[in-house]
Amino acid sequence: NAGVTQTPKFQVLKTGQSMTLQCAQDMNHNSMYWYRQDPGMGLRLIYYSASEGTTDKGEVPNGYNVSRLNKREFSLRLESAAPSQTSVYFCASSESWTVTDEQFFGPGTRLTVL
Amino acid sequence: AQSVSQHNHHVILSEAASLELGCNYSYGGTVNLFWYVQYPGQHLQLLLKYFSGDPLVKGIKGFEAEFIKSKFSFNLRKPSVQWSDTAEYFCAVNTGFQKLVFGTGTRLLVSP
């Protein structure tokens, strides 16, 4: 039982390049999330998927797109990377959208945009 | 929009010292409160949570937190820290949905 996995662990991009961050969970969770963590800012929600087939914007969605590929996988895409998107990205999942369910986090992807 | 403040950005303690990390939130309605911990090189994981009932909540590894509604606070405490408690601690809040709002985190260093 791996929990929440993310690939890649590290990535360096040039401004304007695109890439997709992958996230998968093996806990049969319905809800999944993408956060970014910046120094002095805490974690901020980018997008979330309350259930398979649905996605919605969080606090900082600009410059990102997401795909809930199936119940297990939730990917985050940067179409044209900018230096402001240099950050650590965390994926998380929870059993449901119910507020009492714990969110489980992946190990993070450290992205640098030059 | 709700926000969460963690005023202690860095805390250094010796082993066996007592710990209290502050957390204040800004929202006047019903809140759910969480403390997460990130040990070096590891995933963020849940320490404890408060939804309702007893305002003194006990979590894993001897941590506890007290919800004081009148002060909009949810401070984390541990009577005697260990070197293995060295980590970054995040307070978070949600107000009825699974959209967590995190504080900026407190880095705790415990010296042996």
Short mmCIF file of N, CA, C and O in Angstrom, two decimals, chain B residues 41-96:
data_model
loop_
_atom_site.label_atom_id
_atom_site.label_comp_id
_atom_site.label_asym_id
_atom_site.label_seq_id
_atom_site.Cartn_x
_atom_site.Cartn_y
_atom_site.Cartn_z
N GLY B 41 12.28 15.09 4.99
CA GLY B 41 12.27 14.09 3.94
C GLY B 41 11.03 13.23 3.89
O GLY B 41 10.99 12.24 3.15
N GLN B 42 10.01 13.57 4.66
CA GLN B 42 8.81 12.74 4.69
C GLN B 42 7.56 13.50 4.23
O GLN B 42 7.60 14.70 4.02
N HIS B 43 6.47 12.75 4.09
CA HIS B 43 5.20 13.33 3.69
C HIS B 43 4.61 14.16 4.82
O HIS B 43 4.91 13.95 5.99
N LEU B 44 3.74 15.06 4.45
CA LEU B 44 2.92 15.76 5.43
C LEU B 44 1.97 14.72 6.03
O LEU B 44 1.36 13.93 5.30
N GLN B 45 1.84 14.71 7.35
CA GLN B 45 0.91 13.77 7.96
C GLN B 45 0.13 14.44 9.08
O GLN B 45 0.60 15.38 9.70
N LEU B 46 -1.04 13.90 9.34
CA LEU B 46 -1.94 14.49 10.32
C LEU B 46 -1.49 14.17 11.73
O LEU B 46 -1.24 13.03 12.08
N LEU B 47 -1.39 15.22 12.57
CA LEU B 47 -1.08 15.05 14.00
C LEU B 47 -2.36 14.90 14.81
O LEU B 47 -2.46 14.04 15.66
N LEU B 48 -3.28 15.82 14.58
CA LEU B 48 -4.56 15.79 15.29
C LEU B 48 -5.54 16.70 14.60
O LEU B 48 -5.17 17.50 13.74
N LYS B 49 -6.82 16.56 14.99
CA LYS B 49 -7.86 17.37 14.37
C LYS B 49 -8.97 17.63 15.39
O LYS B 49 -9.17 16.85 16.33
N TYR B 50 -9.67 18.73 15.17
CA TYR B 50 -10.81 19.07 16.01
C TYR B 50 -12.01 19.36 15.10
O TYR B 50 -11.92 20.19 14.18
N PHE B 51 -13.13 18.68 15.40
CA PHE B 51 -14.37 18.97 14.68
C PHE B 51 -15.45 19.49 15.62
O PHE B 51 -16.15 20.43 15.30
N SER B 52 -15.57 18.86 16.77
CA SER B 52 -16.59 19.27 17.73
C SER B 52 -16.32 18.55 19.04
O SER B 52 -15.44 17.68 19.11
N GLY B 53 -17.06 18.92 20.08
CA GLY B 53 -16.93 18.21 21.35
C GLY B 53 -15.84 18.79 22.22
O GLY B 53 -15.62 20.01 22.24
N ASP B 54 -15.14 17.93 22.92
CA ASP B 54 -14.09 18.34 23.86
C ASP B 54 -13.07 19.22 23.15
O ASP B 54 -12.45 18.79 22.18
N PRO B 55 -12.88 20.46 23.63
CA PRO B 55 -11.95 21.35 22.94
C PRO B 55 -10.47 20.97 23.12
O PRO B 55 -9.62 21.51 22.44
N LEU B 56 -10.19 20.06 24.03
CA LEU B 56 -8.83 19.57 24.20
C LEU B 56 -8.69 18.27 23.42
O LEU B 56 -9.32 17.26 23.75
N VAL B 57 -7.88 18.32 22.40
CA VAL B 57 -7.76 17.19 21.48
C VAL B 57 -6.39 16.55 21.64
O VAL B 57 -5.37 17.25 21.66
N LYS B 58 -6.37 15.25 21.73
CA LYS B 58 -5.09 14.54 21.82
C LYS B 58 -4.78 13.87 20.49
O LYS B 58 -5.65 13.31 19.84
N GLY B 59 -3.51 13.98 20.09
CA GLY B 59 -3.10 13.38 18.83
C GLY B 59 -2.02 12.34 19.03
O GLY B 59 -1.83 11.82 20.12
N ILE B 60 -1.30 12.09 17.94
CA ILE B 60 -0.25 11.09 18.01
C ILE B 60 1.00 11.65 18.66
O ILE B 60 1.18 12.87 18.75
N LYS B 61 1.86 10.76 19.13
CA LYS B 61 3.19 11.10 19.64
C LYS B 61 3.16 12.07 20.81
O LYS B 61 4.09 12.86 21.00
N GLY B 62 2.09 12.05 21.60
CA GLY B 62 2.02 12.87 22.80
C GLY B 62 1.62 14.32 22.59
O GLY B 62 1.66 15.11 23.52
N PHE B 63 1.24 14.68 21.38
CA PHE B 63 0.81 16.05 21.11
C PHE B 63 -0.65 16.25 21.49
O PHE B 63 -1.45 15.31 21.43
N GLU B 64 -0.98 17.46 21.86
CA GLU B 64 -2.36 17.84 22.09
C GLU B 64 -2.56 19.28 21.65
O GLU B 64 -1.59 20.03 21.46
N ALA B 65 -3.81 19.65 21.45
CA ALA B 65 -4.12 21.02 21.06
C ALA B 65 -5.43 21.41 21.73
O ALA B 65 -6.31 20.58 21.95
N GLU B 66 -5.55 22.70 22.03
CA GLU B 66 -6.76 23.20 22.68
C GLU B 66 -7.42 24.24 21.80
O GLU B 66 -6.78 25.22 21.39
N PHE B 67 -8.68 24.02 21.51
CA PHE B 67 -9.48 24.96 20.74
C PHE B 67 -10.10 25.96 21.72
O PHE B 67 -10.86 25.57 22.61
N ILE B 68 -9.76 27.23 21.55
CA ILE B 68 -10.37 28.28 22.37
C ILE B 68 -11.13 29.19 21.42
O ILE B 68 -10.54 30.04 20.73
N LYS B 69 -12.44 29.00 21.38
CA LYS B 69 -13.26 29.69 20.39
C LYS B 69 -13.21 31.21 20.57
O LYS B 69 -13.14 31.95 19.60
N SER B 70 -13.20 31.65 21.81
CA SER B 70 -13.23 33.10 22.08
C SER B 70 -11.94 33.78 21.63
O SER B 70 -11.93 34.98 21.37
N LYS B 71 -10.88 33.02 21.51
CA LYS B 71 -9.59 33.58 21.08
C LYS B 71 -9.26 33.20 19.65
O LYS B 71 -8.18 33.53 19.15
N PHE B 72 -10.13 32.46 18.98
CA PHE B 72 -9.89 32.00 17.60
C PHE B 72 -8.53 31.29 17.54
O PHE B 72 -7.75 31.50 16.61
N SER B 73 -8.26 30.47 18.54
CA SER B 73 -6.94 29.84 18.60
C SER B 73 -7.03 28.33 18.69
O SER B 73 -8.03 27.77 19.16
N PHE B 74 -5.96 27.69 18.25
CA PHE B 74 -5.85 26.22 18.28
C PHE B 74 -4.37 25.91 18.46
O PHE B 74 -3.70 25.44 17.56
N ASN B 75 -3.85 26.16 19.64
CA ASN B 75 -2.43 26.02 19.89
C ASN B 75 -2.04 24.56 20.13
O ASN B 75 -2.76 23.80 20.79
N LEU B 76 -0.89 24.21 19.62
CA LEU B 76 -0.35 22.85 19.75
C LEU B 76 0.61 22.80 20.93
O LEU B 76 1.43 23.69 21.10
N ARG B 77 0.52 21.72 21.72
CA ARG B 77 1.37 21.60 22.90
C ARG B 77 1.93 20.19 23.01
O ARG B 77 1.34 19.21 22.53
N LYS B 78 3.11 20.13 23.64
CA LYS B 78 3.69 18.85 24.04
C LYS B 78 4.51 19.12 25.29
O LYS B 78 5.32 20.04 25.30
N PRO B 79 4.31 18.36 26.35
CA PRO B 79 4.96 18.66 27.63
C PRO B 79 6.48 18.49 27.59
O PRO B 79 7.20 19.19 28.29
N SER B 80 6.97 17.54 26.77
CA SER B 80 8.40 17.25 26.79
C SER B 80 8.81 16.79 25.39
O SER B 80 8.46 15.69 24.97
N VAL B 81 9.52 17.65 24.67
CA VAL B 81 9.86 17.32 23.28
C VAL B 81 11.09 16.41 23.22
O VAL B 81 11.93 16.39 24.12
N GLN B 82 11.15 15.69 22.10
CA GLN B 82 12.29 14.82 21.84
C GLN B 82 12.97 15.27 20.55
O GLN B 82 12.36 15.98 19.73
N TRP B 83 14.22 14.82 20.38
CA TRP B 83 14.95 15.18 19.17
C TRP B 83 14.15 14.79 17.93
O TRP B 83 14.15 15.49 16.92
N SER B 84 13.43 13.68 18.01
CA SER B 84 12.67 13.18 16.86
C SER B 84 11.46 14.05 16.52
O SER B 84 10.79 13.82 15.51
N ASP B 85 11.16 15.04 17.35
CA ASP B 85 10.07 15.98 17.03
C ASP B 85 10.52 17.10 16.10
O ASP B 85 9.70 17.94 15.70
N THR B 86 11.79 17.14 15.77
CA THR B 86 12.29 18.13 14.81
C THR B 86 11.54 17.96 13.49
O THR B 86 11.55 16.89 12.88
N ALA B 87 10.86 19.02 13.07
CA ALA B 87 9.97 18.93 11.90
C ALA B 87 9.39 20.32 11.64
O ALA B 87 9.65 21.27 12.37
N GLU B 88 8.58 20.38 10.59
CA GLU B 88 7.81 21.59 10.33
C GLU B 88 6.35 21.29 10.64
O GLU B 88 5.83 20.25 10.23
N TYR B 89 5.70 22.20 11.34
CA TYR B 89 4.34 21.99 11.82
C TYR B 89 3.41 23.02 11.16
O TYR B 89 3.70 24.22 11.16
N PHE B 90 2.31 22.52 10.64
CA PHE B 90 1.34 23.37 9.95
C PHE B 90 -0.03 23.28 10.62
O PHE B 90 -0.55 22.19 10.83
N CYS B 91 -0.59 24.42 10.87
CA CYS B 91 -1.97 24.50 11.33
C CYS B 91 -2.85 24.72 10.09
O CYS B 91 -2.43 25.38 9.13
N ALA B 92 -4.04 24.15 10.09
CA ALA B 92 -4.94 24.32 8.94
C ALA B 92 -6.38 24.38 9.41
O ALA B 92 -6.73 23.86 10.48
N VAL B 93 -7.22 24.98 8.60
CA VAL B 93 -8.63 25.13 8.94
C VAL B 93 -9.49 24.90 7.71
O VAL B 93 -9.05 25.19 6.59
N ASN B 94 -10.66 24.31 7.88
CA ASN B 94 -11.66 24.39 6.84
C ASN B 94 -12.99 24.77 7.47
O ASN B 94 -13.17 24.66 8.69
N THR B 95 -13.87 25.29 6.65
CA THR B 95 -15.12 25.85 7.18
C THR B 95 -16.32 25.15 6.57
O THR B 95 -17.31 25.78 6.25
N GLY B 96 -16.24 23.87 6.42
CA GLY B 96 -17.41 23.12 5.94
C GLY B 96 -17.15 22.35 4.67
O GLY B 96 -17.97 21.56 4.26
#
